[in-house]
Coordinates of C-alpha atoms in Angstrom, one line a residue:
M1 CA 96.3 101.5 103.3
D2 CA 95.9 101.8 107.0
G3 CA 97.7 105.2 107.2
E4 CA 100.4 107.3 105.7
A5 CA 103.9 106.9 107.1
A6 CA 105.4 110.3 108.0
P7 CA 109.2 110.2 107.5
S8 CA 111.8 111.5 109.8
D9 CA 112.9 115.1 109.6
G10 CA 116.3 114.4 111.1
G11 CA 115.1 115.1 114.6
S12 CA 113.9 118.7 114.0
G13 CA 110.2 117.8 114.2
K14 CA 109.5 120.8 111.9
D15 CA 108.3 119.2 108.7
S16 CA 107.5 115.5 109.5
K17 CA 103.8 116.1 108.7
D18 CA 104.6 117.5 105.3
W19 CA 106.7 114.5 104.0
V20 CA 105.7 110.9 103.4
A21 CA 108.0 107.8 103.4
I22 CA 107.9 105.5 100.3
V23 CA 109.4 102.1 99.6
G24 CA 110.2 101.1 96.0
Y25 CA 111.1 97.6 94.9
G26 CA 110.8 97.6 91.0
S27 CA 111.4 100.6 88.7
L28 CA 111.5 102.9 91.8
L29 CA 114.8 101.3 92.7
S30 CA 116.1 103.8 90.1
E31 CA 116.3 107.3 91.5
T32 CA 116.2 108.5 87.9
S33 CA 112.8 106.8 87.4
A34 CA 111.5 107.8 90.8
R35 CA 112.2 111.5 90.2
I36 CA 110.0 111.4 87.1
T37 CA 107.0 111.0 89.4
C38 CA 108.4 112.6 92.6
P39 CA 110.9 115.3 91.5
S40 CA 111.3 116.7 95.0
L41 CA 112.2 113.4 96.7
R42 CA 114.8 113.3 99.4
N43 CA 116.8 110.8 101.5
F44 CA 117.0 108.2 98.7
Q45 CA 118.8 105.1 100.0
P46 CA 118.8 101.3 100.0
V47 CA 116.8 99.5 102.7
S48 CA 115.8 95.9 103.6
V49 CA 112.1 95.0 103.8
A50 CA 111.2 91.8 105.5
G51 CA 108.0 89.8 104.8
Y52 CA 107.6 90.6 101.1
R53 CA 108.8 89.2 97.8
R54 CA 108.7 90.4 94.2
V55 CA 106.4 88.5 91.7
Y56 CA 106.2 89.4 88.0
N57 CA 102.5 88.6 87.5
L58 CA 100.8 91.9 86.7
V59 CA 99.9 92.5 83.0
S60 CA 101.7 95.8 82.4
I61 CA 99.2 98.1 80.5
S62 CA 101.7 100.9 80.5
N63 CA 104.3 98.8 78.7
I64 CA 101.7 97.5 76.3
K65 CA 100.7 101.1 75.5
R66 CA 104.4 101.9 74.6
G67 CA 104.9 98.7 72.6
F68 CA 107.5 97.3 75.0
H69 CA 105.7 94.0 75.4
D70 CA 105.9 90.8 73.4
W71 CA 102.8 88.6 73.4
K72 CA 104.7 85.9 71.4
T73 CA 107.0 85.3 74.3
K74 CA 104.5 86.5 76.9
Q75 CA 106.9 89.1 78.1
V76 CA 104.1 91.4 79.4
A77 CA 104.6 91.5 83.2
A78 CA 105.4 94.1 85.7
V79 CA 106.2 93.4 89.3
V80 CA 104.1 93.3 92.5
A81 CA 105.0 92.8 96.1
Q82 CA 103.4 89.8 97.8
P83 CA 103.6 88.6 101.4
V84 CA 106.2 85.9 101.7
P85 CA 104.6 82.5 102.1
Q86 CA 105.6 80.4 105.1
P87 CA 108.8 78.5 104.5
K88 CA 108.4 75.0 103.2
K89 CA 109.9 72.1 105.1
S90 CA 112.4 69.7 103.6
A91 CA 112.5 66.0 104.3
S92 CA 114.8 66.7 107.2
N93 CA 112.3 69.2 108.5
Q94 CA 114.6 72.1 107.7
D95 CA 113.4 75.4 106.2
V96 CA 114.0 75.7 102.5
D97 CA 115.3 79.0 101.0
S98 CA 115.4 80.8 104.3
S99 CA 117.9 83.3 105.7
G100 CA 119.1 80.8 108.3
D101 CA 116.8 81.7 111.1
G102 CA 113.6 80.2 109.7
S103 CA 112.5 83.3 107.8
P104 CA 113.0 84.2 104.2
P105 CA 115.6 86.8 103.4
P106 CA 114.5 90.5 103.4
M107 CA 114.3 92.1 99.9
L108 CA 116.3 95.1 98.8
A109 CA 114.2 98.2 98.3
S110 CA 114.6 101.9 97.9
Y111 CA 113.5 104.3 100.6
F112 CA 112.7 107.9 100.0
E113 CA 110.6 110.7 101.2
I114 CA 108.3 112.9 99.2
P115 CA 106.2 116.1 99.9
R116 CA 102.5 115.3 100.4
S117 CA 101.9 117.4 97.3
E118 CA 103.5 114.7 95.2
L119 CA 101.6 111.8 96.8
A120 CA 98.8 111.9 94.2
G121 CA 101.4 111.4 91.4
Y122 CA 102.8 108.4 93.2
Y123 CA 99.3 106.9 93.6
L124 CA 98.6 107.5 89.9
R125 CA 101.8 105.7 88.9
E126 CA 100.9 102.7 91.0
A127 CA 97.2 102.7 90.0
R128 CA 96.8 98.9 89.9
Y129 CA 98.2 98.3 93.4
S130 CA 97.0 98.3 97.0
F131 CA 98.9 100.3 99.6
E132 CA 100.0 99.4 103.1
E133 CA 102.8 100.2 105.5
A134 CA 106.1 98.2 105.5
T135 CA 108.8 98.0 108.2
V136 CA 112.1 99.1 106.9
Q137 CA 115.7 98.6 108.1
R138 CA 119.1 99.9 106.9
W139 CA 120.6 98.0 104.1
D140 CA 123.8 96.5 105.6
H141 CA 124.7 93.7 103.2
G142 CA 127.9 95.3 101.8
G143 CA 129.1 93.9 98.5
G144 CA 130.6 97.1 97.0
E145 CA 129.5 100.6 96.7
P146 CA 126.2 101.5 95.1
G147 CA 126.0 103.0 91.6
S148 CA 125.3 106.6 90.5
S149 CA 122.2 107.5 92.5
K150 CA 122.7 111.2 93.2
S151 CA 121.2 111.3 96.6
H152 CA 124.0 109.4 98.3
V153 CA 126.9 109.2 95.8
D154 CA 129.0 111.5 93.7
S155 CA 127.6 111.4 90.2
K156 CA 131.0 111.9 88.7
S157 CA 132.3 108.6 90.1
S158 CA 133.8 106.0 87.8
A159 CA 132.5 102.5 87.5
S160 CA 134.2 99.4 89.0
P161 CA 133.2 95.7 89.1
A162 CA 131.5 96.2 92.4
G163 CA 129.8 99.5 91.4
P164 CA 131.3 103.0 91.1
T165 CA 133.6 104.3 93.7
A166 CA 131.1 106.5 95.4
T167 CA 131.4 109.5 97.7
K168 CA 128.7 109.1 100.4
T169 CA 126.7 112.0 101.8
T170 CA 124.9 112.3 105.1
L171 CA 121.5 110.7 105.1
L172 CA 118.6 111.5 107.4
P173 CA 117.4 108.8 109.8
L174 CA 114.9 106.3 108.5
Q175 CA 111.2 106.3 109.6
P176 CA 110.5 102.7 110.7
K177 CA 107.4 102.5 108.5
A178 CA 106.9 103.5 104.8
I179 CA 104.2 103.1 102.2
I180 CA 104.6 100.1 99.9
C181 CA 102.4 99.3 96.9
T182 CA 101.4 95.6 96.9
E183 CA 99.4 93.2 94.7
Y184 CA 95.8 94.3 94.7
K185 CA 94.0 91.9 97.2
G186 CA 95.9 88.8 96.0
G187 CA 95.2 89.6 92.4
D188 CA 91.4 89.7 92.8
Q189 CA 90.2 91.0 89.4
E190 CA 86.5 91.3 90.4
A191 CA 87.4 93.3 93.5
Y192 CA 89.7 95.6 91.5
F193 CA 86.9 96.3 89.0
K194 CA 84.3 96.9 91.7
E195 CA 86.4 98.9 94.1
V196 CA 88.6 100.9 91.8
Y197 CA 86.3 101.4 88.8
H198 CA 83.0 101.1 90.8
G199 CA 81.7 98.8 88.1
D200 CA 82.1 101.4 85.3
K201 CA 82.8 99.3 82.2
A202 CA 83.3 102.3 80.0
K203 CA 86.0 103.8 82.1
Y204 CA 87.7 100.4 82.6
N205 CA 87.7 99.8 78.8
A206 CA 89.1 103.3 78.2
D207 CA 92.0 102.7 80.6
I208 CA 92.6 99.0 80.2
G209 CA 90.2 97.1 78.0
K210 CA 91.1 98.7 74.7
Y211 CA 94.7 97.6 75.3
Y212 CA 94.1 94.2 76.8
E213 CA 91.2 91.9 77.5
G214 CA 91.7 89.4 80.3
P215 CA 92.7 89.1 83.9
L216 CA 95.3 91.6 85.0
W217 CA 97.1 89.1 87.3
R218 CA 98.2 85.9 85.6
Q219 CA 100.5 82.9 86.3
D220 CA 101.7 82.3 82.8
I221 CA 103.5 85.6 81.9
L222 CA 107.1 86.8 82.0
P223 CA 108.7 90.1 82.8
V224 CA 108.8 92.9 80.1
D225 CA 112.4 92.9 79.1
R226 CA 113.0 96.6 79.1
Y227 CA 111.2 97.1 82.4
L228 CA 113.2 94.2 84.0
Q229 CA 116.5 95.8 82.8
L230 CA 115.4 99.1 84.4
C231 CA 114.8 97.3 87.7
L232 CA 118.1 95.5 87.6
K233 CA 119.9 98.8 86.8
G234 CA 118.2 100.4 89.7
A235 CA 119.2 97.6 92.1
F236 CA 122.8 98.0 90.9
E237 CA 122.7 101.8 91.2
I238 CA 121.5 101.7 94.8
A239 CA 123.3 98.7 96.3
G240 CA 126.0 97.4 93.9
E241 CA 126.4 93.8 93.0
K242 CA 125.0 92.6 96.3
G243 CA 121.9 94.5 95.4
V244 CA 121.5 92.7 92.1
E245 CA 122.1 89.4 93.8
N246 CA 119.4 90.1 96.3
F247 CA 117.0 91.3 93.6
V248 CA 117.2 88.2 91.5
A249 CA 117.1 85.9 94.6
T250 CA 114.0 87.5 96.1
S251 CA 112.0 87.9 92.8
Y252 CA 109.8 85.3 91.2
L253 CA 108.1 84.7 87.9
A254 CA 104.3 84.6 87.8
D255 CA 104.3 80.9 88.6
E256 CA 105.5 82.0 92.1
T257 CA 108.0 79.2 92.1
T258 CA 110.8 80.1 89.6
T259 CA 113.2 82.7 90.9
L260 CA 114.3 85.5 88.7
K261 CA 117.9 84.2 89.1
D262 CA 117.0 80.8 87.7
Y263 CA 115.0 82.4 84.8
L264 CA 117.9 84.7 83.8
E265 CA 120.5 81.9 84.1
K266 CA 118.4 79.7 81.8
T267 CA 117.3 82.3 79.2
K268 CA 120.0 85.0 79.1
G269 CA 123.1 83.7 80.7
T270 CA 125.5 85.8 82.8
A271 CA 125.1 88.9 80.6
A272 CA 121.7 89.5 82.4
F273 CA 123.6 90.1 85.6
D274 CA 125.5 93.2 84.3
P275 CA 123.0 96.0 84.6
R276 CA 125.7 98.5 83.9
A277 CA 125.2 97.8 80.2
V278 CA 121.7 99.2 80.4
D279 CA 121.0 102.7 79.3
V280 CA 118.9 103.8 82.3
N281 CA 118.2 107.2 80.9
E282 CA 116.6 105.7 77.8
A283 CA 114.5 103.5 80.0
A284 CA 113.6 106.4 82.3
K285 CA 112.5 108.5 79.3
A286 CA 110.2 105.7 78.2
A287 CA 108.8 105.6 81.8
A288 CA 108.3 109.3 81.7
A289 CA 106.2 109.0 78.5
I290 CA 104.0 106.4 80.1
I291 CA 103.5 108.6 83.2
N292 CA 102.7 111.7 81.2
D293 CA 100.1 109.7 79.2
Q294 CA 98.4 108.7 82.5
S295 CA 98.5 112.2 84.0
K296 CA 96.5 113.6 81.0
K297 CA 93.5 111.4 81.8

């Protein structure tokens, strides 16, 4: 990470040095999940982040520990953020899968700010990632109100097809840059072992090797089902149906070709697009157990 992004303090200038802006694009789309690691977070809201896409190619040691994985179906993957590749040209020399101006569509993400005292917990949660700064913009894609995220809606709201009828609260201005965790150096296993574990095989085996032997980044694995449902639920909570549509369109399987939308349509049908059916509290409790396990090391 080149530097820590200091969030806006609403113009007062009094506490900007004490807070750090974060971008979440997987389980951190859920405020419930984010608050497990960062209980004092503020200014939680949807944003657009250009230049990145989600790819489910990281073997999730945390989910393996909790028994949420399935090696028979290869559902063992968590998500990473990758730089978006240059658009491919069609036979007519037109950009394929672009937003209409020659660039891929920005992906939905959550934006929130945390005290510097909670930054270590965030880094621990994202221990198998690199960190850099991303440019963020307001989410302005419409598509119904967001779900029950307490930072910007009334938690007593009732659900509707486009998301609950929410009561918006005033949000602080966005800082243009925020920390995002990304795929570790393009999935370089050797670099990860040398730079993060400093070649310490005993420590690596204690943290990872006793649960899984093999490369952490693979092209033949699928998302952990419970983890994926938490991500979809978070997308719905923060940005309604348009948020879910963006999530599945800007996310890819480990092959880096198949969109999550295509995967869900082929394997689970339309039911996969209704994250309201997911018990986010149950999923968040499972995530809390994982994080608590990590913090005891």
